[in-house]
Structures are given as C-alpha cells and as structure tokens.
Tab-separated table of C-alpha atoms and ligand atoms in Angstrom:
chain	number	residue	atom	x	y	z
H	25	MET	CA	8.480	40.736	-10.299
H	26	THR	CA	7.494	39.485	-6.782
H	27	SER	CA	8.283	41.687	-4.217
H	28	PRO	CA	10.331	40.924	-1.141
H	29	SER	CA	7.683	40.015	2.037
H	30	SER	CA	8.625	42.438	4.748
H	31	SER	CA	9.199	39.744	7.333
H	32	ALA	CA	10.660	36.857	5.374
H	33	PHE	CA	13.937	36.698	3.825
H	34	ARG	CA	14.451	34.648	0.423
H	35	VAL	CA	17.324	32.494	0.203
H	36	GLY	CA	17.905	30.951	-3.269
H	37	LEU	CA	20.498	28.186	-3.264
H	38	LEU	CA	22.742	27.379	-6.384
H	39	GLY	CA	24.395	24.073	-5.724
H	40	HIS	CA	23.572	21.476	-3.183
H	41	GLY	CA	26.763	19.030	-2.883
H	42	THR	CA	28.471	18.884	0.547
H	43	VAL	CA	28.399	22.291	1.219
H	44	GLY	CA	25.437	23.248	-0.313
H	45	SER	CA	23.450	20.604	2.028
H	46	ALA	CA	25.341	21.421	4.920
H	47	PHE	CA	23.824	25.400	4.126
H	48	HIS	CA	20.385	24.017	3.244
H	49	ALA	CA	20.459	22.236	6.848
H	50	LEU	CA	22.001	25.031	8.823
H	51	LEU	CA	19.800	27.470	7.518
H	52	GLU	CA	16.672	25.369	8.539
H	53	GLU	CA	18.123	24.925	11.951
H	54	ARG	CA	18.892	28.238	12.529
H	55	ALA	CA	16.336	30.254	10.993
H	56	GLU	CA	14.152	31.199	13.971
H	57	ALA	CA	17.507	32.543	15.366
H	58	ILE	CA	18.469	34.387	12.545
H	59	ALA	CA	14.790	35.975	12.524
H	60	ALA	CA	15.097	36.722	16.239
H	61	SER	CA	18.402	38.430	15.757
H	62	VAL	CA	18.039	40.074	12.928
H	63	GLY	CA	14.155	40.512	12.224
H	64	LEU	CA	14.026	38.989	8.957
H	65	ARG	CA	12.977	35.048	8.478
H	66	PRO	CA	15.129	33.657	5.997
H	67	GLU	CA	13.366	31.035	3.929
H	68	LEU	CA	14.519	28.930	0.969
H	69	SER	CA	13.092	29.643	-2.627
H	70	GLY	CA	14.382	27.169	-4.657
H	71	VAL	CA	17.929	25.140	-5.330
H	72	LEU	CA	19.434	24.828	-8.587
H	73	THR	CA	21.264	21.379	-9.276
H	74	ARG	CA	22.020	20.052	-12.384
H	75	GLY	CA	19.031	18.028	-12.506
H	76	ARG	CA	16.444	20.104	-11.046
H	77	GLY	CA	14.996	23.530	-10.464
H	78	ASP	CA	15.341	26.834	-12.836
H	79	PHE	CA	17.676	29.334	-12.623
H	80	ASP	CA	15.593	32.468	-13.506
H	81	ASP	CA	12.649	31.140	-11.537
H	82	ILE	CA	14.677	31.165	-8.145
H	83	VAL	CA	15.936	34.555	-8.894
H	84	GLU	CA	12.683	36.141	-9.414
H	85	ARG	CA	11.835	34.034	-5.889
H	86	SER	CA	14.919	35.570	-4.181
H	87	ASP	CA	16.318	38.277	-2.157
H	88	LEU	CA	19.876	36.786	-2.086
H	89	VAL	CA	21.111	34.093	-3.980
H	90	VAL	CA	24.238	31.807	-2.483
H	91	GLU	CA	26.219	29.791	-5.028
H	92	LEU	CA	27.928	26.954	-3.408
H	93	MET	CA	28.809	25.458	-7.227
H	94	GLY	CA	32.220	25.926	-7.340
H	95	GLY	CA	34.157	26.435	-10.135
H	96	LEU	CA	33.871	29.012	-13.341
H	97	ASP	CA	31.310	27.489	-15.173
H	98	PRO	CA	28.268	28.205	-14.900
H	99	ALA	CA	28.830	29.971	-11.728
H	100	TYR	CA	30.024	32.957	-12.888
H	101	GLU	CA	27.079	33.602	-15.618
H	102	HIS	CA	25.063	32.839	-12.593
H	103	VAL	CA	26.634	35.302	-9.998
H	104	MET	CA	26.595	38.131	-12.761
H	105	ARG	CA	23.162	37.261	-13.645
H	106	ALA	CA	22.011	37.459	-9.959
H	107	ILE	CA	23.884	40.558	-9.616
H	108	ARG	CA	22.534	42.316	-12.725
H	109	ALA	CA	18.912	41.314	-11.422
H	110	GLY	CA	19.565	43.193	-8.381
H	111	ARG	CA	19.819	40.665	-5.945
H	112	HIS	CA	22.566	40.018	-3.163
H	113	VAL	CA	24.771	37.077	-3.716
H	114	VAL	CA	26.621	35.330	-1.120
H	115	THR	CA	29.583	32.822	-2.505
H	116	ALA	CA	32.151	30.467	-1.343
H	117	ASN	CA	33.864	30.172	-4.527
H	118	LYS	CA	37.654	31.254	-4.563
H	119	GLN	CA	38.345	30.486	-8.281
H	120	LEU	CA	35.687	32.612	-9.440
H	121	LEU	CA	36.432	35.378	-7.236
H	122	SER	CA	40.357	35.202	-8.095
H	123	HIS	CA	39.612	35.254	-11.476
H	124	HIS	CA	36.642	37.018	-11.967
H	125	GLY	CA	36.481	39.542	-8.738
H	126	GLU	CA	37.160	42.385	-10.639
H	127	GLU	CA	34.070	42.496	-12.953
H	128	LEU	CA	31.603	40.811	-9.847
H	129	TYR	CA	32.877	43.601	-7.267
H	130	ALA	CA	32.250	46.275	-10.368
H	131	ALA	CA	28.724	45.154	-11.005
H	132	ALA	CA	27.891	44.757	-7.204
H	133	ARG	CA	28.654	48.131	-6.630
H	134	GLU	CA	27.020	49.490	-10.132
H	135	HIS	CA	23.838	47.780	-8.744
H	136	GLY	CA	23.744	48.490	-5.171
H	137	VAL	CA	23.878	44.778	-4.213
H	138	GLN	CA	26.161	43.491	-1.614
H	139	LEU	CA	28.784	40.673	-2.614
H	140	ARG	CA	29.795	38.590	0.247
H	141	PHE	CA	32.102	35.744	0.411
H	142	GLU	CA	33.712	35.116	3.926
H	143	ALA	CA	33.666	31.134	3.403
H	144	ALA	CA	35.942	31.479	0.271
H	145	VAL	CA	39.047	31.753	2.492
H	146	CYS	CA	39.900	29.800	5.954
H	147	GLY	CA	36.593	28.273	6.138
H	148	VAL	CA	34.388	29.424	9.290
H	149	VAL	CA	37.555	31.578	10.082
H	150	PRO	CA	36.143	35.536	9.665
H	151	VAL	CA	39.242	36.630	8.133
H	152	ILE	CA	37.286	38.492	5.261
H	153	ARG	CA	35.572	40.271	7.615
H	154	VAL	CA	38.343	41.397	9.835
H	155	ILE	CA	40.073	42.541	6.968
H	156	HIS	CA	37.722	44.201	5.194
H	157	GLU	CA	35.477	45.636	8.168
H	158	THR	CA	37.587	46.079	11.084
H	159	LEU	CA	41.125	46.929	9.725
H	160	ALA	CA	39.482	48.890	7.304
H	161	ALA	CA	41.110	52.002	8.613
H	162	ALA	CA	44.713	50.509	9.517
H	163	HIS	CA	47.676	50.248	7.063
H	164	ILE	CA	48.111	46.733	6.323
H	165	GLN	CA	51.602	45.598	5.759
H	166	ARG	CA	51.705	42.004	5.697
H	167	VAL	CA	49.105	39.112	5.803
H	168	HIS	CA	50.314	35.729	5.936
H	169	GLY	CA	48.965	32.113	6.489
H	170	ILE	CA	47.961	28.447	5.958
H	171	VAL	CA	44.886	28.595	4.082
H	172	ASN	CA	44.552	25.602	2.818
H	173	GLY	CA	43.237	22.748	5.084
H	174	THR	CA	43.948	19.717	3.014
H	175	THR	CA	48.158	20.222	2.576
H	176	ASN	CA	48.186	21.138	6.321
H	177	PHE	CA	46.546	17.982	7.518
H	178	ILE	CA	48.800	15.997	5.061
H	179	LEU	CA	52.177	17.750	6.468
H	180	SER	CA	50.709	17.553	10.306
H	181	GLU	CA	49.836	13.630	9.519
H	182	MET	CA	53.441	12.777	8.050
H	183	THR	CA	55.126	14.617	11.039
H	184	THR	CA	52.985	13.149	13.423
H	185	THR	CA	52.386	9.535	13.033
H	186	GLY	CA	54.926	9.148	9.847
H	187	ALA	CA	51.749	8.347	7.262
H	188	SER	CA	53.078	8.767	3.846
H	189	TYR	CA	51.872	11.678	1.279
H	190	GLU	CA	49.472	9.213	-0.669
H	191	ASP	CA	47.886	7.696	2.599
H	192	ALA	CA	47.467	11.168	4.283
H	193	LEU	CA	46.000	12.527	0.991
H	194	ALA	CA	43.978	9.500	0.982
H	195	GLU	CA	42.548	10.221	4.588
H	196	ALA	CA	42.313	13.950	3.579
H	197	GLN	CA	39.960	12.839	0.813
H	198	ARG	CA	38.019	10.545	3.033
H	199	LEU	CA	37.627	13.493	5.754
H	200	GLY	CA	35.804	15.880	2.827
H	201	TYR	CA	38.806	18.272	2.703
H	202	ALA	CA	39.969	18.292	-0.353
H	203	GLU	CA	38.529	19.613	-3.501
H	204	ALA	CA	36.708	17.084	-6.239
H	205	ASP	CA	40.253	16.829	-7.993
H	206	PRO	CA	42.753	17.249	-5.442
H	207	THR	CA	45.339	19.065	-7.333
H	208	ASP	CA	44.642	22.095	-6.987
H	209	ASP	CA	45.159	21.554	-3.109
H	210	VAL	CA	48.497	19.930	-3.277
H	211	SER	CA	50.072	21.944	-6.213
H	212	GLY	CA	49.092	25.002	-3.906
H	213	ARG	CA	46.831	26.744	-6.516
H	214	ASP	CA	43.859	26.574	-4.213
H	215	ALA	CA	45.902	28.657	-1.639
H	216	ALA	CA	47.191	30.713	-4.534
H	217	ALA	CA	43.496	31.745	-5.178
H	218	LYS	CA	42.857	32.685	-1.291
H	219	MET	CA	46.003	34.517	-1.216
H	220	ALA	CA	44.419	36.558	-4.289
H	221	ILE	CA	41.407	37.309	-2.742
H	222	LEU	CA	43.101	38.105	0.595
H	223	ALA	CA	45.519	40.563	-0.962
H	224	ARG	CA	42.924	42.298	-3.038
H	225	LEU	CA	40.870	43.220	0.651
H	226	ALA	CA	44.170	43.891	2.278
H	227	PHE	CA	45.733	46.310	-0.534
H	228	GLY	CA	42.628	47.587	-2.192
H	229	ALA	CA	44.521	46.246	-5.491
H	230	PRO	CA	43.350	44.153	-8.234
H	231	VAL	CA	45.159	40.584	-7.616
H	232	HIS	CA	44.467	37.803	-10.396
H	233	ILE	CA	45.266	34.453	-9.457
H	234	ASP	CA	47.514	34.256	-12.451
H	235	HIS	CA	49.777	36.827	-10.836
H	236	VAL	CA	50.239	34.725	-7.989
H	237	PRO	CA	53.446	32.277	-8.052
H	238	TYR	CA	52.864	29.328	-5.970
H	239	GLU	CA	54.614	25.882	-5.144
H	240	GLY	CA	52.683	22.961	-3.280
H	241	ILE	CA	53.948	19.889	-1.403
H	242	GLU	CA	53.810	17.591	-3.858
H	243	ASN	CA	57.842	17.235	-3.953
H	244	LEU	CA	58.163	16.817	-0.570
H	245	SER	CA	59.889	14.047	0.681
H	246	ALA	CA	59.505	12.117	4.278
H	247	GLU	CA	63.250	13.328	4.302
H	248	ASP	CA	62.207	17.151	4.588
H	249	ILE	CA	59.787	16.560	7.265
H	250	ALA	CA	62.571	14.460	9.440
H	251	TYR	CA	65.246	17.217	8.654
H	252	ALA	CA	62.136	19.681	10.246
H	253	ARG	CA	61.241	17.458	12.840
H	254	GLU	CA	65.185	17.238	14.020
H	255	LEU	CA	65.882	20.971	13.984
H	256	GLY	CA	62.145	21.729	16.282
H	257	LEU	CA	60.819	23.568	13.209
H	258	SER	CA	57.512	23.127	11.401
H	259	LEU	CA	57.252	22.618	7.662
H	260	LYS	CA	53.871	24.370	6.458
H	261	LEU	CA	52.726	25.218	3.526
H	262	VAL	CA	52.661	29.304	3.809
H	263	GLY	CA	50.823	32.143	1.646
H	264	SER	CA	52.176	34.986	1.918
H	265	ALA	CA	51.008	39.023	0.781
H	266	GLU	CA	52.960	41.988	1.517
H	267	ARG	CA	53.387	45.607	0.713
H	268	VAL	CA	57.298	45.339	-1.305
H	269	ASP	CA	58.994	48.422	-2.873
H	270	GLY	CA	55.945	50.431	-3.972
H	271	GLY	CA	53.792	47.376	-4.719
H	272	ILE	CA	52.701	44.068	-3.379
H	273	ALA	CA	54.081	40.732	-3.798
H	274	VAL	CA	52.045	37.502	-3.222
H	275	ARG	CA	52.988	34.298	-3.281
H	276	VAL	CA	52.623	30.555	-1.637
H	277	PHE	CA	55.323	28.221	-1.095
H	278	PRO	CA	56.486	25.375	1.599
H	279	THR	CA	58.301	27.027	4.514
H	280	PHE	CA	60.280	26.070	7.817
H	281	LEU	CA	58.912	27.803	10.573
H	282	TYR	CA	60.259	28.087	14.200
H	283	ALA	CA	58.459	26.432	17.142
H	284	GLN	CA	57.491	29.885	18.399
H	285	HIS	CA	55.857	31.272	15.205
H	286	PRO	CA	52.255	31.877	15.394
H	287	LEU	CA	51.390	29.522	12.757
H	288	ALA	CA	53.719	26.527	13.622
H	289	ALA	CA	51.376	24.894	16.020
H	290	VAL	CA	48.549	25.057	13.787
H	291	ASN	CA	47.892	21.710	12.656
H	292	GLY	CA	45.508	19.260	11.085
H	293	SER	CA	42.542	20.866	8.674
H	294	PHE	CA	42.819	23.820	11.015
H	295	ASN	CA	43.901	27.159	9.018
H	296	ALA	CA	45.335	30.575	10.362
H	297	VAL	CA	46.176	34.004	9.115
H	298	THR	CA	48.215	36.601	10.614
H	299	ILE	CA	47.648	40.046	9.676
H	300	GLU	CA	50.409	42.602	10.290
H	301	SER	CA	49.950	46.529	10.683
H	302	PRO	CA	51.785	49.213	12.524
H	303	ALA	CA	48.040	50.138	14.181
H	304	ILE	CA	47.524	46.698	15.565
H	305	THR	CA	51.222	45.150	15.539
H	306	GLU	CA	49.749	41.282	14.537
H	307	ILE	CA	46.718	39.337	14.812
H	308	THR	CA	46.237	35.616	13.792
H	309	LEU	CA	42.834	33.749	13.376
H	310	SER	CA	42.472	30.394	13.628
H	311	GLY	CA	40.037	27.515	13.177
H	312	PRO	CA	38.610	25.063	10.806
H	313	GLY	CA	39.548	25.324	7.278
H	314	ALA	CA	38.026	22.934	5.576
H	315	GLY	CA	35.267	19.756	5.771
H	316	GLY	CA	32.330	20.384	7.212
H	317	PRO	CA	30.750	20.374	11.086
H	318	ARG	CA	32.331	17.903	13.344
H	319	ARG	CA	32.098	17.507	17.058
H	320	PRO	CA	34.129	20.033	18.930
H	321	ARG	CA	37.805	19.211	20.135
H	322	ARG	CA	38.174	18.105	23.681
H	323	CYS	CA	39.172	21.348	25.518
H	324	SER	CA	42.864	20.805	26.524
H	325	ALA	CA	43.287	24.448	28.804
H	326	THR	CA	43.931	24.154	32.226
H	327	TRP	CA	40.654	26.310	33.091
H	328	CYS	CA	38.410	23.585	31.654
H	329	ARG	CA	39.708	20.254	32.655
H	330	ARG	CA	36.967	18.775	35.282
B	14	HSE	N1	39.837	21.984	-0.353
B	14	HSE	C1	40.344	23.247	0.563
B	14	HSE	C2	41.020	23.154	1.736
B	14	HSE	C3	38.717	23.152	0.813
B	14	HSE	O1	41.485	21.922	2.108
B	14	HSE	O2	41.287	24.282	2.389
B	14	HSE	C4	38.532	24.719	1.863
B	14	HSE	O3	38.354	25.629	0.751
C-alpha cells in the first residue's frame, strides 16, 4: 500500500456530475490556500465515473475518498469499502446516510476514520457542524427548517410572480436545484432524508428515512398561495424534529407561517434551519441550499448601500 505523502493529501473523487465537477474545480482553485491553512496540499488522486477510473486503484492512492455519485447503488458499497480500507470519507449523499447511516457511522468508528457529510443537508449552510460540534453539549429540544431548495423556490415563485407550479418546477430544474428526478423534491422525500440526518445528530438516536412521515407540495393550489398572501402568511415546506413524550418525532409538511417567523422570509432556493435548546434559546442558520456557485446578491442592507 502506498504510504500517504507528508505534504500532499490525496483525494479520490467518486462521481463527476454537476456537484463532482464543481468540487473538482474548487479543489484545484483553492489547493494553495488550503495548504497554507492546514499544512497539507490536497491533490486529486483519481476520478471514478461510469466510464472511467478503477475504484480499488483510486482508494489505494487516496487518503480521503469524496463520494458525490448520489443514490444507494453503488455508493453504499464504495463508501463502505473505502472506510474498511482505512480511508476518511466525505459524502454529500443524503439518501445513503438516511438509509444506511448507522452501519456507516459504526464502520467509521471501528476503522478509526472520519465520515463527514456537511453538504448532505442544506447545501453550503454549516448546520451539521453546528449541531454536531458547536452544540454538542446543548440539550437540543427541536430542529425545524426549510431543507429543500427546489420546493422553496417553487413556492416563492408561485407567491411572488404568480407562476404556475409546472413553470416554477421547470425553472428550478433549469437552474439545477432539482434532483435528476424531481419526484423526491416535490413529494417531500428529499426533505425527509435530510431531517432524518439532522434528527440523528441532534438527538443521538437512529432515525431511518422510512420512519419520517412526509407530505410534499404537489397538491398545493394557487388558491392555497392566494389564501396565505391574503392573511399575510408564508406557505413553506417545513421539516420538523423534536423531543416528544420521551421519544422523538420527525416529519415534513407544508405549513403556514406568520410573517415574523424566522423561516417566513427565506425565499428562492435558500434553506434555513432553526435549532432550539434551553442553553441557547434558538439560533437560525440560512443560506443557499441547492444549485451551484452563483454571483453574490447585491447587498440590500443600509450599511452597504453606496
Ligand atoms: N434537490 C435538492 C434541493 C438539492 O432542492 O434541496 C440539494 O440537496
């Protein structure tokens, strides 16, 4: 087995679609800055796609394996084999973690490697790290949030421009927010997978996606949107995970929110999560939850107007 270089950190990439190729470009662009910050220079050791690369060879030549293929097969087998080979793994695969999280966390512990998955929930919003590390000592009571960018975009478009559900969904697909098959987005299943992952972290108890009841936005009508607007409410797809009667309850459902609610003004493909604990009262994290890099929005705060 090749021994890891002392100055290079070898990264094997599984998957080179929209997310994989964006990661590849960013890794090369930021390699020097990362080296200056952590003392190890990340280098791509190989890329596995359907048409190129050899999995065993890539694992052999990597210190870290990054899984960005999505889906369960062959992602589960690849991630498990990489962990068992003693490689750290980073994955953005919410389906994988919400189905097989327990086996994967146990294998990572057994083999003394890290399994990291910040990008699996809420895009670039660092909610995993905050729940798992920053708030590790807090007794989290409840987590709720907008965790699917596609549905938030659709509901925002229908509300602000009067777009039809079909047109808004087509636009979300064009902008790269939706999954290849958007059924998981609009049915609430994608949000259910993400809430299962957050609940597992927040409460330390196994939560499988099959135990998360969910309802999506397919059956919402223009009348529902108009009704919300008339009453000054926001209609959002909300995921909720909370301690209830000695157990935990996790679910996803469309919800009317009053205008002052921290999630009410989260629009477009943005996501947001509110975490409640007696130790911190509550904090809300928000940011882009779907799609690739984009131009920064023009700042509308008074302090940055020119
Ligand atoms: N389709 C997902 C969403 C992508 O819309 O939130 C990010 O997980």
